[in-house]
PDB file of C-alpha atoms in Angstrom:
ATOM      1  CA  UNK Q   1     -57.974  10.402  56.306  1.00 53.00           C
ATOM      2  CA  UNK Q   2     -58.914  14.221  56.791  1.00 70.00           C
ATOM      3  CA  UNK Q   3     -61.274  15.973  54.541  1.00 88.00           C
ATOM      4  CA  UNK Q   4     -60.855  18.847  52.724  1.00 92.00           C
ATOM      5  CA  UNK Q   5     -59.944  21.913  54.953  1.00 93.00           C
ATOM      6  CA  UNK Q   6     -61.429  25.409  54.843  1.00 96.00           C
ATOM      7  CA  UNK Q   7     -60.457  28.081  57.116  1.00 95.00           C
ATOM      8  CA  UNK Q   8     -62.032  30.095  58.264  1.00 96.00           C
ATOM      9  CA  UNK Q   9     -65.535  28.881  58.227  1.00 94.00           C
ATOM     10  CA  UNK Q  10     -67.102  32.494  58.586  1.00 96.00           C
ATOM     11  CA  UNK Q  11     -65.395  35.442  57.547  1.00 97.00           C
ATOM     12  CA  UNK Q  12     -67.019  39.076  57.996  1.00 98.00           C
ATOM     13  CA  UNK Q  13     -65.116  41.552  55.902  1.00 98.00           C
ATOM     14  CA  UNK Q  14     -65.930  45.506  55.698  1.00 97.00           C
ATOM     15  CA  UNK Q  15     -66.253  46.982  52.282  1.00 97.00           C
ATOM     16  CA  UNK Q  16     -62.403  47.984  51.026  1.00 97.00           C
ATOM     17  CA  UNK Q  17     -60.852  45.093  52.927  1.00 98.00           C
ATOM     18  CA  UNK Q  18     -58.818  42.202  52.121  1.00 98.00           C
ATOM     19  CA  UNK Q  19     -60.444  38.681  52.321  1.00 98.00           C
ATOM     20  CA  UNK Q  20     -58.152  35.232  52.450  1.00 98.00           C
ATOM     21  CA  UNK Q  21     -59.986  31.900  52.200  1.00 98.00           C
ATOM     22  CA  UNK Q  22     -57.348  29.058  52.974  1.00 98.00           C
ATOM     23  CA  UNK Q  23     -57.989  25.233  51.456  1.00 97.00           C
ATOM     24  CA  UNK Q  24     -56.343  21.990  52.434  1.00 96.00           C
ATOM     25  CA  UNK Q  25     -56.838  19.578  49.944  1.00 94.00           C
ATOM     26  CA  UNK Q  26     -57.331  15.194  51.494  1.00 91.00           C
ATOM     27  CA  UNK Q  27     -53.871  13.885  51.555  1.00 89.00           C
ATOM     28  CA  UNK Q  28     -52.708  12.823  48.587  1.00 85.00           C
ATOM     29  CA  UNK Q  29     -54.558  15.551  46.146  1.00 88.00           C
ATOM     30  CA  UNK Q  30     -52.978  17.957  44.324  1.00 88.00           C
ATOM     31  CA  UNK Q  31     -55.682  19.341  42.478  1.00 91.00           C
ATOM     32  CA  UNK Q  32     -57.458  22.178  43.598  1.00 94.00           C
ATOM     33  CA  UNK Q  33     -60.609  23.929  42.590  1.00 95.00           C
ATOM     34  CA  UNK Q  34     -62.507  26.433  44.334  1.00 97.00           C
ATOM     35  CA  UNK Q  35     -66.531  27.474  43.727  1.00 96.00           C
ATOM     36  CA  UNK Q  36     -68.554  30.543  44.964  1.00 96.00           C
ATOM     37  CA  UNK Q  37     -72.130  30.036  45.918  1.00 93.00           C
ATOM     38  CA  UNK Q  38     -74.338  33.108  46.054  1.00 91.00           C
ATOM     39  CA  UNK Q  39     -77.695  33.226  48.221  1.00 85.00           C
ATOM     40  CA  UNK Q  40     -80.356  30.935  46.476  1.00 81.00           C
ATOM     41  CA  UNK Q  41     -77.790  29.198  44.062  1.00 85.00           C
ATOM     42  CA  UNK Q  42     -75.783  26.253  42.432  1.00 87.00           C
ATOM     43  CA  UNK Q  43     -72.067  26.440  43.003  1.00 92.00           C
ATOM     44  CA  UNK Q  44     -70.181  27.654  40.475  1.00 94.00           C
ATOM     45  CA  UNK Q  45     -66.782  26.744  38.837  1.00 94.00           C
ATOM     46  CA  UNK Q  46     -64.293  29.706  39.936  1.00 96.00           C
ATOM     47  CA  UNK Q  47     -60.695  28.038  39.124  1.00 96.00           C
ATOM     48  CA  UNK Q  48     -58.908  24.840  39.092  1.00 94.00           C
ATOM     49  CA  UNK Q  49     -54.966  24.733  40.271  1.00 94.00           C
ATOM     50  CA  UNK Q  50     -52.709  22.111  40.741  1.00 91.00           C
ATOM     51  CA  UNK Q  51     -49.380  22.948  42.939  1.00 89.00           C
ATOM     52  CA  UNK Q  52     -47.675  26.051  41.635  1.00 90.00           C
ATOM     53  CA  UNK Q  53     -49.851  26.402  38.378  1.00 93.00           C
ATOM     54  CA  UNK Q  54     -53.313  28.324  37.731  1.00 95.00           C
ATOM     55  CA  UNK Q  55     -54.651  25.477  35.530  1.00 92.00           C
ATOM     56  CA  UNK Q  56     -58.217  27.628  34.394  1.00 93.00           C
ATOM     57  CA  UNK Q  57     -59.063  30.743  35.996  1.00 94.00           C
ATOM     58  CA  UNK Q  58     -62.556  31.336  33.372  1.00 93.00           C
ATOM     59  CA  UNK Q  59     -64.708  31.438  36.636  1.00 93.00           C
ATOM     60  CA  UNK Q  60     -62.970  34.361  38.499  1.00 95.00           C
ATOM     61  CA  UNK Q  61     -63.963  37.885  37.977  1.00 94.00           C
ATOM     62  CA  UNK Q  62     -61.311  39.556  36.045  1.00 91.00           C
ATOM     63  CA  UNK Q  63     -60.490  42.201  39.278  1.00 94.00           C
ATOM     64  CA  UNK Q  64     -59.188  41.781  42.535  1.00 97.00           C
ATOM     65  CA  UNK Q  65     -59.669  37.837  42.768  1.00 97.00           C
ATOM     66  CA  UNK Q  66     -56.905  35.881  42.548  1.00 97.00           C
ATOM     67  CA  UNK Q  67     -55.624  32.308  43.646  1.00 97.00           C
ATOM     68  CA  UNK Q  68     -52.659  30.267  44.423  1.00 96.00           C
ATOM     69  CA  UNK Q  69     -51.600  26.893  45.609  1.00 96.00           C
ATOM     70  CA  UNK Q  70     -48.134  26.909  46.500  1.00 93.00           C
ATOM     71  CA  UNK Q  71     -45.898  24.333  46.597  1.00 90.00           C
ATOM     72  CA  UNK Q  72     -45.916  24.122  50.700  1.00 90.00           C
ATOM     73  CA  UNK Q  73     -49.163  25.042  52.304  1.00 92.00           C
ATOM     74  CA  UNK Q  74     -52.952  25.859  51.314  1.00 95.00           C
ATOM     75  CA  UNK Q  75     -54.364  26.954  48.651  1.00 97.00           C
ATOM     76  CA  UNK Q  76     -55.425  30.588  48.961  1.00 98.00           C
ATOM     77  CA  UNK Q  77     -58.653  32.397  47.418  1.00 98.00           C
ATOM     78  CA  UNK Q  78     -57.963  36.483  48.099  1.00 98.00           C
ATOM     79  CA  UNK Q  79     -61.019  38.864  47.552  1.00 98.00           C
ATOM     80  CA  UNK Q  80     -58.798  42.309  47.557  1.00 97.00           C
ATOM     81  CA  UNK Q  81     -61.365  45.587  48.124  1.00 98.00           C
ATOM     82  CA  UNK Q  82     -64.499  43.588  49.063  1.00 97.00           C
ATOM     83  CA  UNK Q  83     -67.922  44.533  47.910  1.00 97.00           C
ATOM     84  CA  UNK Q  84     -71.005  43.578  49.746  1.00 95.00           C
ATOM     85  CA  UNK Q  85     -71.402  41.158  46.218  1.00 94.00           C
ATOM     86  CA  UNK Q  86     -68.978  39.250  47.331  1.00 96.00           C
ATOM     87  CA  UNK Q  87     -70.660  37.954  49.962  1.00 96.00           C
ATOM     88  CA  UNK Q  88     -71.454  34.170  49.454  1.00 96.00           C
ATOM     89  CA  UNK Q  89     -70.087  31.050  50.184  1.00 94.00           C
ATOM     90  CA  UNK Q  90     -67.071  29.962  48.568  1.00 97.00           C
ATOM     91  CA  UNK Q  91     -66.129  26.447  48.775  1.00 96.00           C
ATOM     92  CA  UNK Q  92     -63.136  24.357  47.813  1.00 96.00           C
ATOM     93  CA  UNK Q  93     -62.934  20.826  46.556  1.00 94.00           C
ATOM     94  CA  UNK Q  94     -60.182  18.588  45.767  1.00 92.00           C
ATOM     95  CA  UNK Q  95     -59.238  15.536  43.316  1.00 88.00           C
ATOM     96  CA  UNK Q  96     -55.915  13.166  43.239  1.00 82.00           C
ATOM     97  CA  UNK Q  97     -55.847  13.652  39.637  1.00 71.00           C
ATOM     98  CA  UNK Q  98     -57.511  15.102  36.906  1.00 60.00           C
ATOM     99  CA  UNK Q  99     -58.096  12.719  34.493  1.00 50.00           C
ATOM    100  CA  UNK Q 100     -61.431  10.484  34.108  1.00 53.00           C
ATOM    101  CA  UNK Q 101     -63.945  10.090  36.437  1.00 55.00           C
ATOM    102  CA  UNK Q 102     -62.396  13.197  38.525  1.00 64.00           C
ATOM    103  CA  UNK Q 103     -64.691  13.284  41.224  1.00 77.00           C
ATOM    104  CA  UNK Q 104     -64.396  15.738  43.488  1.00 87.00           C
ATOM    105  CA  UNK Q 105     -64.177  16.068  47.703  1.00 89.00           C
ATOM    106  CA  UNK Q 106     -65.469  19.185  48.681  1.00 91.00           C
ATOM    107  CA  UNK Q 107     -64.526  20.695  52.263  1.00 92.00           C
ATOM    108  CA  UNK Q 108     -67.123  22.540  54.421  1.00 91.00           C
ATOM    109  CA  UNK Q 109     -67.088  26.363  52.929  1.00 94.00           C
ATOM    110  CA  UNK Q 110     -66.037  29.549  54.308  1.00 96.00           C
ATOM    111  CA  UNK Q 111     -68.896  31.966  54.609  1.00 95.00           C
ATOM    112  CA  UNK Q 112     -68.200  35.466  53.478  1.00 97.00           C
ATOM    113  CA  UNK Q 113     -70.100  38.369  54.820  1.00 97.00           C
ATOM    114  CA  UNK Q 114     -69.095  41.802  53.564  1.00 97.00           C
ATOM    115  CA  UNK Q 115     -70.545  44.938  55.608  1.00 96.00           C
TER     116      UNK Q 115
ATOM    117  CA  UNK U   1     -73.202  25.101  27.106  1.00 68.00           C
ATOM    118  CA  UNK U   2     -73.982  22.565  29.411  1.00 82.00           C
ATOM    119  CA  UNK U   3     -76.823  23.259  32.226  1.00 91.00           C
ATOM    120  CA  UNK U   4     -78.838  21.768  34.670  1.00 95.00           C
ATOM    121  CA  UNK U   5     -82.076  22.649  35.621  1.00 95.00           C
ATOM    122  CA  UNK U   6     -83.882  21.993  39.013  1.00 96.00           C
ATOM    123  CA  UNK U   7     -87.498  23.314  38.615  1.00 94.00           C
ATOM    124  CA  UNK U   8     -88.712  22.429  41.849  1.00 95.00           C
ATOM    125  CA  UNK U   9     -87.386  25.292  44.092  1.00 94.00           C
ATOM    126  CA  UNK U  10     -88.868  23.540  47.245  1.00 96.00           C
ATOM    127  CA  UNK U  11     -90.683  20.437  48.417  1.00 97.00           C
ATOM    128  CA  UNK U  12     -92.085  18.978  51.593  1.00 97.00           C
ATOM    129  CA  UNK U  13     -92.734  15.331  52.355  1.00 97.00           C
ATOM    130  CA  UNK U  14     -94.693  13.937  55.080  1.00 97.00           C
ATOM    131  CA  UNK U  15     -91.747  11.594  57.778  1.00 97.00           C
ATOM    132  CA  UNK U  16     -91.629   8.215  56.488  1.00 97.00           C
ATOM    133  CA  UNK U  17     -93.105   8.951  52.904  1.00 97.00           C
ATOM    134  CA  UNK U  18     -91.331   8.934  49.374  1.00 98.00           C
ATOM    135  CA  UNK U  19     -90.403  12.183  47.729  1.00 98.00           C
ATOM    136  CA  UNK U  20     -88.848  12.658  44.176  1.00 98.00           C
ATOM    137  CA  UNK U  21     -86.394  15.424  43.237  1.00 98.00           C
ATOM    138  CA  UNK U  22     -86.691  16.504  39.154  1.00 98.00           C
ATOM    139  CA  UNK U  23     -83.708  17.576  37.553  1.00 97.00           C
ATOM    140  CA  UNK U  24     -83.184  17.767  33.568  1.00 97.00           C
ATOM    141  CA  UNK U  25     -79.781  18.104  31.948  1.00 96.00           C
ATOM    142  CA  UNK U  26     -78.241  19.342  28.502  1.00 93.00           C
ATOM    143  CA  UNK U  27     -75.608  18.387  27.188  1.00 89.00           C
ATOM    144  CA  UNK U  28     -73.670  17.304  23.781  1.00 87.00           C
ATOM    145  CA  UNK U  29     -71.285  15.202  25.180  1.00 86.00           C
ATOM    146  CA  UNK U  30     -71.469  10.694  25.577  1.00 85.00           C
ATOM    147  CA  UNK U  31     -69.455  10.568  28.293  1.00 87.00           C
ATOM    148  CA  UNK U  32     -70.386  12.076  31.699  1.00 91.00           C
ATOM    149  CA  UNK U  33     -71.224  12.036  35.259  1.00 92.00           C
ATOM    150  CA  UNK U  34     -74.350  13.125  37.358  1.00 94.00           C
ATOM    151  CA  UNK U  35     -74.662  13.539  41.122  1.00 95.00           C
ATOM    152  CA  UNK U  36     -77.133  14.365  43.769  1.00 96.00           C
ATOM    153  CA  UNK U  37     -75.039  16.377  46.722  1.00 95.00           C
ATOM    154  CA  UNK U  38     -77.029  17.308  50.097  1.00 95.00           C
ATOM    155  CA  UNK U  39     -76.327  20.476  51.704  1.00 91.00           C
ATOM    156  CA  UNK U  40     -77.752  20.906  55.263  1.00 91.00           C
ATOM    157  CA  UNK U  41     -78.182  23.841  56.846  1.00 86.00           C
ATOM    158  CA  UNK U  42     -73.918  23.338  57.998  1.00 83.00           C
ATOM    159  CA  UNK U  43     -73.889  24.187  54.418  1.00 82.00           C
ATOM    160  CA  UNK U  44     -71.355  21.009  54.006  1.00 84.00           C
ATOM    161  CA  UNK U  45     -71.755  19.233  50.474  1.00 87.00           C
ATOM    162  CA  UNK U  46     -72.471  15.622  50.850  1.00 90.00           C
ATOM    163  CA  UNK U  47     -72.713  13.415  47.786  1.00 91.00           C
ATOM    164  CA  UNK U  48     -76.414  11.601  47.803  1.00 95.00           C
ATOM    165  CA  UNK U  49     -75.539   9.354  44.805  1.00 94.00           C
ATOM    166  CA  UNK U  50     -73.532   9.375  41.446  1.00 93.00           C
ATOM    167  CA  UNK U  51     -74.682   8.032  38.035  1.00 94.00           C
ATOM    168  CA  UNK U  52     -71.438   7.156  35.140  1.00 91.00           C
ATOM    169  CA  UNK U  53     -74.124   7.877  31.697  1.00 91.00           C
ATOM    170  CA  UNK U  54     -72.834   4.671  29.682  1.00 89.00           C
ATOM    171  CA  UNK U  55     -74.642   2.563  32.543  1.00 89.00           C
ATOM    172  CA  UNK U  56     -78.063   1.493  32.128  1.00 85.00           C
ATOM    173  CA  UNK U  57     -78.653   0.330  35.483  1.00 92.00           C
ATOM    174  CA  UNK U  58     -80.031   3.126  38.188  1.00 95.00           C
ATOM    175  CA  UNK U  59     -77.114   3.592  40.742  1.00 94.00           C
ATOM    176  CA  UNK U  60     -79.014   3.418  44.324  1.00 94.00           C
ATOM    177  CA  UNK U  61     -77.751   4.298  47.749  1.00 93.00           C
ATOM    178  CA  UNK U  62     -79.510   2.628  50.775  1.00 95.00           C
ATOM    179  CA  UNK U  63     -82.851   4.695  50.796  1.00 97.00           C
ATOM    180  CA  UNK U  64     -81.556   6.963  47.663  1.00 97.00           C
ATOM    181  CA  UNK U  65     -82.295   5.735  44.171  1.00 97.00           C
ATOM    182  CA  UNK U  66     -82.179   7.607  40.552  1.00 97.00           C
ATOM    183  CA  UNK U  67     -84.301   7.290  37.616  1.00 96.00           C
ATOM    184  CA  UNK U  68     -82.185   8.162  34.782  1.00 96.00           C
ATOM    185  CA  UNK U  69     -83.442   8.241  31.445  1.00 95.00           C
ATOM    186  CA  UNK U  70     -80.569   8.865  29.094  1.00 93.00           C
ATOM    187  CA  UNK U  71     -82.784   9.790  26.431  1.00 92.00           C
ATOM    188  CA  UNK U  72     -84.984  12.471  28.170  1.00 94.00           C
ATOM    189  CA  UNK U  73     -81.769  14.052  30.005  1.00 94.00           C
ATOM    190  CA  UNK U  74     -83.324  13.441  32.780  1.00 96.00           C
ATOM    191  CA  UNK U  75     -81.998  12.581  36.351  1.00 96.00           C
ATOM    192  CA  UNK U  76     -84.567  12.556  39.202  1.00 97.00           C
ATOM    193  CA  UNK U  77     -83.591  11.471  42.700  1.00 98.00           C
ATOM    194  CA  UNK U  78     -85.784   8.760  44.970  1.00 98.00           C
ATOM    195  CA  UNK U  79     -85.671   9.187  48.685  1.00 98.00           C
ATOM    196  CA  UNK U  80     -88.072   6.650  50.474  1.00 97.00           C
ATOM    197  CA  UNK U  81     -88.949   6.657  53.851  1.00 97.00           C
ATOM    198  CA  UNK U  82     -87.649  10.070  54.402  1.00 97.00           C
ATOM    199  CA  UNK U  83     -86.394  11.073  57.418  1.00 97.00           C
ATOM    200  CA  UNK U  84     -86.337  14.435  59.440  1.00 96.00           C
ATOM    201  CA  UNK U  85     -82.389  14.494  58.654  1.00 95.00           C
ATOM    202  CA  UNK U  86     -83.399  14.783  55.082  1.00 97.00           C
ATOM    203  CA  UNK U  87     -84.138  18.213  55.458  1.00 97.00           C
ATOM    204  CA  UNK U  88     -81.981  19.993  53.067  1.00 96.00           C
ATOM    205  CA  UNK U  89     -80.418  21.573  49.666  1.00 95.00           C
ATOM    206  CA  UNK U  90     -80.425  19.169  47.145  1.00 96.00           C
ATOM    207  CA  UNK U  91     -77.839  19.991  44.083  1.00 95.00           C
ATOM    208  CA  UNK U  92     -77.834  18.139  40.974  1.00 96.00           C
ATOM    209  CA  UNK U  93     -74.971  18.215  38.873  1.00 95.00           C
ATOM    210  CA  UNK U  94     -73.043  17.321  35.791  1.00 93.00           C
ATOM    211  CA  UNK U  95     -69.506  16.284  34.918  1.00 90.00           C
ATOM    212  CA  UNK U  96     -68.487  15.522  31.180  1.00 86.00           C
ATOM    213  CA  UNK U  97     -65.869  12.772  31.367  1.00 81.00           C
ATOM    214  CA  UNK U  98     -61.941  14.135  31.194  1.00 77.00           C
ATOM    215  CA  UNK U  99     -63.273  17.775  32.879  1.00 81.00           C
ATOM    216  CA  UNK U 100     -63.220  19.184  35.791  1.00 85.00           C
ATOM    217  CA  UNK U 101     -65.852  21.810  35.693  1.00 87.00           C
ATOM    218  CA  UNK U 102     -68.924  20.742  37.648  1.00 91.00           C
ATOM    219  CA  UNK U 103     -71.727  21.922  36.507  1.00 93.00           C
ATOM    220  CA  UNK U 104     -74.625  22.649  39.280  1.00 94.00           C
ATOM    221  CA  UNK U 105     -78.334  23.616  38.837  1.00 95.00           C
ATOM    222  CA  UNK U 106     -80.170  25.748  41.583  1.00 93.00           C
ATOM    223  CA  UNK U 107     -81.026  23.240  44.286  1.00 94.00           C
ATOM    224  CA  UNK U 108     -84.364  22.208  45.547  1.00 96.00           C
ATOM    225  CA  UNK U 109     -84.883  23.210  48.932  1.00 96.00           C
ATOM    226  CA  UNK U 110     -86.150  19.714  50.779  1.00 97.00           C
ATOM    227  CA  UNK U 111     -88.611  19.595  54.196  1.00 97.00           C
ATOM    228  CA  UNK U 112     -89.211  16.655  55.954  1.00 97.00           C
ATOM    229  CA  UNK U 113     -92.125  17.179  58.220  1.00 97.00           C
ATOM    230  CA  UNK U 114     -92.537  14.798  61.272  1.00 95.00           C
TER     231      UNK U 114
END
């Protein structure tokens, strides 16, 4: 059984560009939650989604971050006009439900540099 | 709000010796999870060990062990006879029961010297 998925694993991004972080939850999970990790931190909570449906979106900055998980294919995290404070490690983790214990499988990271 | 605190922001232990990782919690809620995740250099996160709060007994892992004392909010993390692969990130974090919101302190950054 396959882990969670990130693509790509390093992303460099000029300042003003477009940045698209792609998750593949394990087989079987449909819930979704992605984290951003700055230099010399925890991980924080960004936003949980479940297929077709923003569940909480509290963690995302209110501009030019937004996320979906359609109903075929990945979940996407997109970074629209990158800043160089956007660089950080963003990381996606996945549950088969979201009830009780809830634990979550987190994939590898992508790795976003902005220049 | 709920936090957790690491206040060690790096340690080294000698190949072969024990080490303890501190980490203190705060939270309102009876019902909740803690973990230890590793994070090597791949940056990967790798869950150490997990703790359910309404069990007294110390959840252990091979050479990884907890001390958790309910009381103190307190969740340290055991590794004996350390290893060079050791050398890492270590996260502690919280989950309150029926959320989804992990909540992660600042790491303590790990060195196992040979």
């Amino acid at each position: 059984n396959a882990g969670v998925m990130q693509n790509p694993r390093h992303l460099v991004r000029r300042r003003g560009q477009e940045a698209r972080l792609r998750c593949s939850p394990m087989k079987g999970h449909s819930h979704v939650y992605w984290y951003r990790q700055l230099p010399e931190e925890g991980l924080k909570f960004m936003v949980y989604l479940q297929k077709e449906n923003i569940i909480d979106e509290s963690g995302m900055p209110k501009e030019r971050f937004s996320a979906e998980f359609p109903k075929e294919g990945p979940s996407i995290l997109r970074i629209q006009q990158v800043v160089r404070g956007d660089s950080a490690a963003y990381f996606c983790a996945s549950s088969p439900f979201s009830a009780q214990r809830r634990e979550q499988y987190f994939g590898p990271g992508t790795r976003l540099t902005v220049t | 709000a709920q936090t957790v605190t690491q206040s060690q922001p790096e340690m080294s232990v000698q190949e072969a010796e024990t080490v303890t990782l501190s980490c203190t919690y705060d939270t309102s809620e009876s019902n909740y999870y803690l973990f230890w995740y590793k994070q090597p250099p791949s940056r990967q996160m790798i869950l150490v060990i997990r703790q359910e709060a309404y069990k007294q007994q110390n959840a252990t892992e091979n050479r990884f062990s907890v001390n958790f004392q309910k009381a103190a909010k307190s969740f340290s993390l055991k590794i004996s006879d350390s290893q060079l692969g050791d050398t890492a990130m270590y996260f502690c974090a919280s989950l309150t029961s029926g959320t989804y919101k992990y909540i992660f302190g600042t790491g303590t950054r790990l060195k196992v010297l040979a």
